[in-house]
Amino acid sequence: MKTSLIQKAINVLEDAHFRVSDCSIVRSCFDILARRDDTILLIKILPNIEGLNHKSALELKNVAVVMSGIPLIIGDHTKNSILSPDVIYTRYDIHVVNIDAFAGILSGRIPSIYSIRGNYCMRIDSRLLSNIRKKLNMTQEELAYQLGVSKQSIYRYESSGRISLNIAEKLMEFLKEDIMVPSDIFTLEINCLENEISTFMTDLKRMVLREFKNIGLDTSLTNAPFDILAREREHHEKILTIVSDDREGLKRKVEIIKDISEITGCYKVCISNRARDLDVLVIRPKELSEIKEVSEFMELLVD
């Protein structure tokens, strides 16, 4: 089922004029990377969304941050129910949708309902609610009485714009106004990296991380087609870095990072003792240790 869901997602993305890289042939926290204009999506396909755990979610969010992208889960069901095409779900602060909802979102049909921990909610225009209430010469307490909620609830609705589905329906029926704001999977904000992800690290990866740090590159260890995402500070260039001596695994990863590099504009490099005949710049660990300046390293990538 996962394979067919991946292909459906790729078809939907391509129909919506995204450039797409299928990353599912290697172990990675995302299965698809897609870009349209300035929007980069990092998509994990999970038929049963219960399969997402805290560690996997952190890995996906961390890569999304450093790639300036948006993490997303496309699934089909939980252990108890099928995902609705009219709802945007949330797991570990990542949006989750089924394939029909995803197709609808890309064509402008955005669900107005979202689910957090099993509770169905809706976003409303909090400022519009406040303005309409004032035009009706109603206090927060009076509106609360009409809806059967507390004054504090009205204050919260006018502050956060988040409201339970049944109260939202009551509110809009009473006001005779549509104050709903559609949810948007493209506005998720994740502002910081979380470092407490235990990742197996080979001696070679440790060495590369150390050498990158010595020449002034910022680095993030990833569970992705690239092992390290390095960032050059002056011009904010990103470098997709494969670090491995596994020849078979290298070939698969190189094919994918070529795609990702072309789609995102990131540089690409492989650090390996054993790589042969790869369509990517290969730097031996000994050669890397001899590089003293980040400018020297970047010149190799550009040539």
C-alpha positions as CSV (number, residue, x, y, z in Angstrom):
1,M,0.0,0.0,0.0
2,K,2.9,2.4,0.8
3,T,4.3,2.1,-2.7
4,S,1.0,2.9,-4.4
5,L,0.4,5.8,-2.0
6,I,3.9,7.2,-2.9
7,Q,3.1,7.0,-6.6
8,K,-0.3,8.7,-6.1
9,A,1.4,11.5,-4.1
10,I,4.0,11.9,-6.8
11,N,1.3,12.1,-9.5
12,V,-0.7,14.7,-7.5
13,L,2.4,16.8,-7.0
14,E,3.4,16.6,-10.7
15,D,-0.1,17.5,-11.8
16,A,0.2,20.6,-9.5
17,H,3.5,21.6,-11.3
18,F,5.8,20.6,-8.5
19,R,9.3,19.3,-9.2
20,V,9.6,16.0,-7.4
21,S,12.3,13.7,-6.1
22,D,11.3,10.1,-5.1
23,C,13.6,9.4,-2.1
24,S,11.8,6.2,-1.0
25,I,14.5,3.8,-2.3
26,V,16.8,4.7,0.6
27,R,16.2,4.9,4.4
28,S,15.1,8.4,5.1
29,C,12.8,10.5,7.4
30,F,11.0,11.7,4.2
31,D,10.0,9.7,1.1
32,I,9.3,12.6,-1.3
33,L,10.9,16.0,-1.7
34,A,9.0,18.4,-3.9
35,R,9.3,22.1,-4.8
36,R,7.1,24.6,-6.5
37,D,8.4,28.2,-6.6
38,D,9.7,28.9,-3.1
39,T,7.6,26.1,-1.4
40,I,9.6,23.0,-0.5
41,L,7.7,20.0,0.9
42,L,9.3,17.1,2.7
43,I,6.7,14.3,2.7
44,K,6.6,11.1,4.7
45,I,4.2,8.4,3.5
46,L,2.6,6.4,6.3
47,P,-0.5,4.3,5.4
48,N,-1.1,3.9,9.1
49,I,-0.2,7.2,10.7
50,E,0.2,5.5,14.1
51,G,3.6,4.5,12.7
52,L,5.0,8.0,13.3
53,N,6.9,8.2,16.5
54,H,8.5,11.1,18.4
55,K,12.0,10.4,17.0
56,S,10.9,10.1,13.4
57,A,8.9,13.3,13.8
58,L,11.9,15.2,15.2
59,E,14.1,14.0,12.4
60,L,11.6,15.2,9.8
61,K,11.1,18.5,11.4
62,N,14.8,19.1,11.8
63,V,15.5,18.4,8.1
64,A,12.6,20.7,7.2
65,V,14.1,23.5,9.2
66,V,17.5,23.4,7.7
67,M,16.0,22.9,4.2
68,S,13.6,25.8,4.7
69,G,10.9,23.3,3.9
70,I,7.5,22.2,5.3
71,P,7.2,18.7,6.8
72,L,4.0,16.8,5.9
73,I,2.6,13.3,6.5
74,I,0.4,11.7,3.9
75,G,-1.5,8.7,5.4
76,D,-4.6,6.6,5.0
77,H,-5.8,5.5,8.4
78,T,-5.3,5.1,12.1
79,K,-5.7,1.8,13.9
80,N,-9.4,2.7,14.4
81,S,-10.5,4.7,11.5
82,I,-10.0,6.0,7.9
83,L,-8.6,9.6,7.6
84,S,-11.3,12.0,6.4
85,P,-10.6,14.1,3.2
86,D,-12.3,17.0,5.0
87,V,-9.9,17.2,7.9
88,I,-6.3,18.2,8.5
89,Y,-4.9,16.1,11.3
90,T,-1.8,16.7,13.5
91,R,0.8,14.4,14.9
92,Y,3.8,15.8,16.8
93,D,3.1,19.3,15.4
94,I,3.2,18.0,11.8
95,H,0.2,18.3,9.5
96,V,-1.3,14.9,8.4
97,V,-3.7,14.5,5.5
98,N,-5.0,11.7,3.3
99,I,-4.2,11.7,-0.4
100,D,-7.6,13.1,-1.4
101,A,-7.2,16.0,1.0
102,F,-3.7,16.6,-0.3
103,A,-4.9,16.7,-3.9
104,G,-7.7,19.1,-2.9
105,I,-5.3,21.4,-1.0
106,L,-3.0,21.7,-4.0
107,S,-5.9,22.7,-6.2
108,G,-7.2,25.3,-3.7
109,R,-9.8,23.2,-1.8
110,I,-8.5,23.6,1.7
111,P,-10.2,21.8,4.6
112,S,-11.6,24.1,7.3
113,I,-11.6,21.4,10.0
114,Y,-8.5,20.1,11.8
115,S,-8.0,17.5,14.4
116,I,-5.7,17.8,17.5
117,R,-5.6,14.8,19.8
118,G,-8.9,13.6,18.5
119,N,-10.7,16.9,19.0
120,Y,-12.2,18.5,15.9
121,C,-11.6,22.2,15.7
122,M,-11.9,25.1,13.3
123,R,-10.0,28.3,12.8
124,I,-11.9,31.5,12.7
125,D,-11.0,35.1,12.0
126,S,-10.6,36.3,15.6
127,R,-10.5,40.0,14.7
128,L,-13.6,39.7,12.6
129,L,-15.4,37.9,15.5
130,S,-14.5,40.7,17.8
131,N,-15.6,43.4,15.3
132,I,-19.0,41.7,14.6
133,R,-19.7,41.3,18.4
134,K,-19.0,45.0,19.0
135,K,-21.2,46.0,16.0
136,L,-24.0,44.0,17.6
137,N,-23.4,45.9,20.9
138,M,-22.8,42.6,22.7
139,T,-20.3,42.0,25.5
140,Q,-18.2,38.9,25.6
141,E,-20.4,37.7,28.5
142,E,-23.6,38.2,26.4
143,L,-22.2,36.3,23.5
144,A,-21.0,33.6,25.8
145,Y,-24.6,33.2,27.2
146,Q,-26.0,32.8,23.6
147,L,-23.5,30.0,22.9
148,G,-23.6,28.3,26.3
149,V,-19.9,28.8,27.0
150,S,-17.9,30.9,29.5
151,K,-16.8,34.5,29.0
152,Q,-13.2,33.2,29.1
153,S,-14.0,31.0,26.1
154,I,-15.1,34.0,24.1
155,Y,-12.0,35.8,25.1
156,R,-9.9,32.8,23.9
157,Y,-11.7,32.6,20.6
158,E,-11.1,36.3,20.0
159,S,-7.4,35.9,20.9
160,S,-6.4,32.6,19.3
161,G,-9.0,32.0,16.6
162,R,-9.2,28.4,17.6
163,I,-12.6,27.0,18.4
164,S,-14.2,23.5,18.7
165,L,-16.3,22.5,15.7
166,N,-19.7,22.3,17.4
167,I,-19.2,25.8,19.0
168,A,-18.0,27.2,15.7
169,E,-21.2,26.0,14.0
170,K,-23.3,27.5,16.7
171,L,-21.4,30.8,16.5
172,M,-21.7,31.2,12.8
173,E,-25.4,30.3,12.9
174,F,-26.0,33.0,15.5
175,L,-23.9,35.7,13.8
176,K,-25.2,34.8,10.3
177,E,-21.6,35.3,9.2
178,D,-18.9,33.0,7.8
179,I,-15.9,33.8,9.9
180,M,-14.1,30.5,9.1
181,V,-10.4,30.6,8.1
182,P,-9.3,27.5,6.1
183,S,-6.3,25.6,7.6
184,D,-3.2,25.9,5.5
185,I,-0.5,23.2,5.5
186,F,1.9,25.6,3.9
187,T,2.1,28.0,6.9
188,L,3.4,25.6,9.5
189,E,6.2,27.4,11.5
190,I,9.0,25.4,13.0
191,N,11.6,27.8,14.2
192,C,14.3,25.8,15.9
193,L,16.2,22.5,15.8
194,E,16.0,19.9,18.5
195,N,19.3,18.2,19.1
196,E,18.4,15.4,21.3
197,I,18.0,12.8,18.6
198,S,20.3,9.8,19.1
199,T,21.7,8.8,15.7
200,F,24.2,6.1,15.1
201,M,27.4,7.8,14.0
202,T,30.3,6.0,12.3
203,D,33.9,7.1,12.8
204,L,33.9,8.6,9.3
205,K,30.9,10.7,10.1
206,R,32.5,12.0,13.3
207,M,35.6,12.9,11.4
208,V,33.6,14.8,8.7
209,L,31.6,16.7,11.3
210,R,34.8,17.7,13.0
211,E,36.5,18.8,9.8
212,F,33.4,20.8,8.7
213,K,33.3,22.5,12.0
214,N,37.0,23.3,11.8
215,I,36.6,25.2,8.5
216,G,33.5,27.1,9.7
217,L,30.5,25.1,8.4
218,D,27.4,24.6,10.4
219,T,26.2,21.0,10.3
220,S,23.2,18.9,10.9
221,L,23.3,15.1,11.0
222,T,20.3,13.7,9.2
223,N,18.4,10.5,8.5
224,A,17.9,11.3,4.8
225,P,19.4,10.5,1.4
226,F,22.2,12.8,2.6
227,D,24.0,12.0,5.8
228,I,25.0,15.6,6.7
229,L,23.4,18.9,5.7
230,A,26.2,21.5,5.9
231,R,25.6,25.3,5.7
232,E,28.1,27.9,4.7
233,R,27.5,31.0,6.9
234,E,28.4,34.0,4.6
235,H,26.1,33.2,1.7
236,H,23.9,30.6,3.4
237,E,24.7,28.0,0.9
238,K,23.6,24.4,1.7
239,I,25.7,21.3,1.0
240,L,24.1,17.9,0.8
241,T,26.8,15.5,2.0
242,I,26.9,11.8,1.7
243,V,29.4,10.2,4.1
244,S,29.9,6.4,3.5
245,D,32.2,3.7,2.4
246,D,29.3,1.4,1.3
247,R,29.6,1.3,-2.5
248,E,26.1,-0.1,-3.1
249,G,24.4,2.3,-0.8
250,L,26.4,5.2,-2.3
251,K,25.0,4.7,-5.8
252,R,21.4,4.9,-4.7
253,K,22.0,8.0,-2.5
254,V,24.0,9.8,-5.2
255,E,21.1,9.4,-7.7
256,I,18.7,10.9,-5.2
257,I,20.9,13.8,-4.1
258,K,21.5,14.7,-7.7
259,D,17.7,15.2,-8.0
260,I,17.4,17.1,-4.7
261,S,20.4,19.3,-5.6
262,E,18.8,20.2,-8.9
263,I,15.4,20.9,-7.4
264,T,16.7,22.9,-4.4
265,G,19.8,24.5,-5.6
266,C,21.9,23.0,-2.9
267,Y,25.5,21.9,-3.5
268,K,26.3,18.1,-3.3
269,V,29.4,16.2,-2.3
270,C,30.4,12.7,-1.2
271,I,33.1,12.0,1.4
272,S,34.3,8.5,1.0
273,N,37.4,6.3,0.8
274,R,35.8,3.7,-1.5
275,A,33.6,5.7,-3.9
276,R,34.4,5.1,-7.6
277,D,32.9,6.4,-10.8
278,L,30.1,8.4,-9.1
279,D,28.4,11.3,-10.8
280,V,29.2,13.7,-7.9
281,L,32.3,15.3,-6.5
282,V,34.1,12.8,-4.2
283,I,36.5,14.0,-1.6
284,R,38.7,11.5,0.3
285,P,38.7,12.0,4.1
286,K,42.5,12.7,4.0
287,E,41.9,15.4,1.4
288,L,39.1,16.9,3.5
289,S,41.5,17.1,6.5
290,E,43.9,19.1,4.5
291,I,41.4,21.9,3.7
292,K,41.8,24.8,6.0
293,E,39.3,27.4,4.8
294,V,35.6,27.2,3.9
295,S,36.3,29.2,0.8
296,E,38.7,26.5,-0.4
297,F,36.1,23.9,0.2
298,M,33.4,25.8,-1.6
299,E,35.7,26.3,-4.6
300,L,35.9,22.5,-5.0
301,L,32.1,22.3,-5.1
302,V,31.7,25.0,-7.7
303,D,34.4,23.7,-10.1
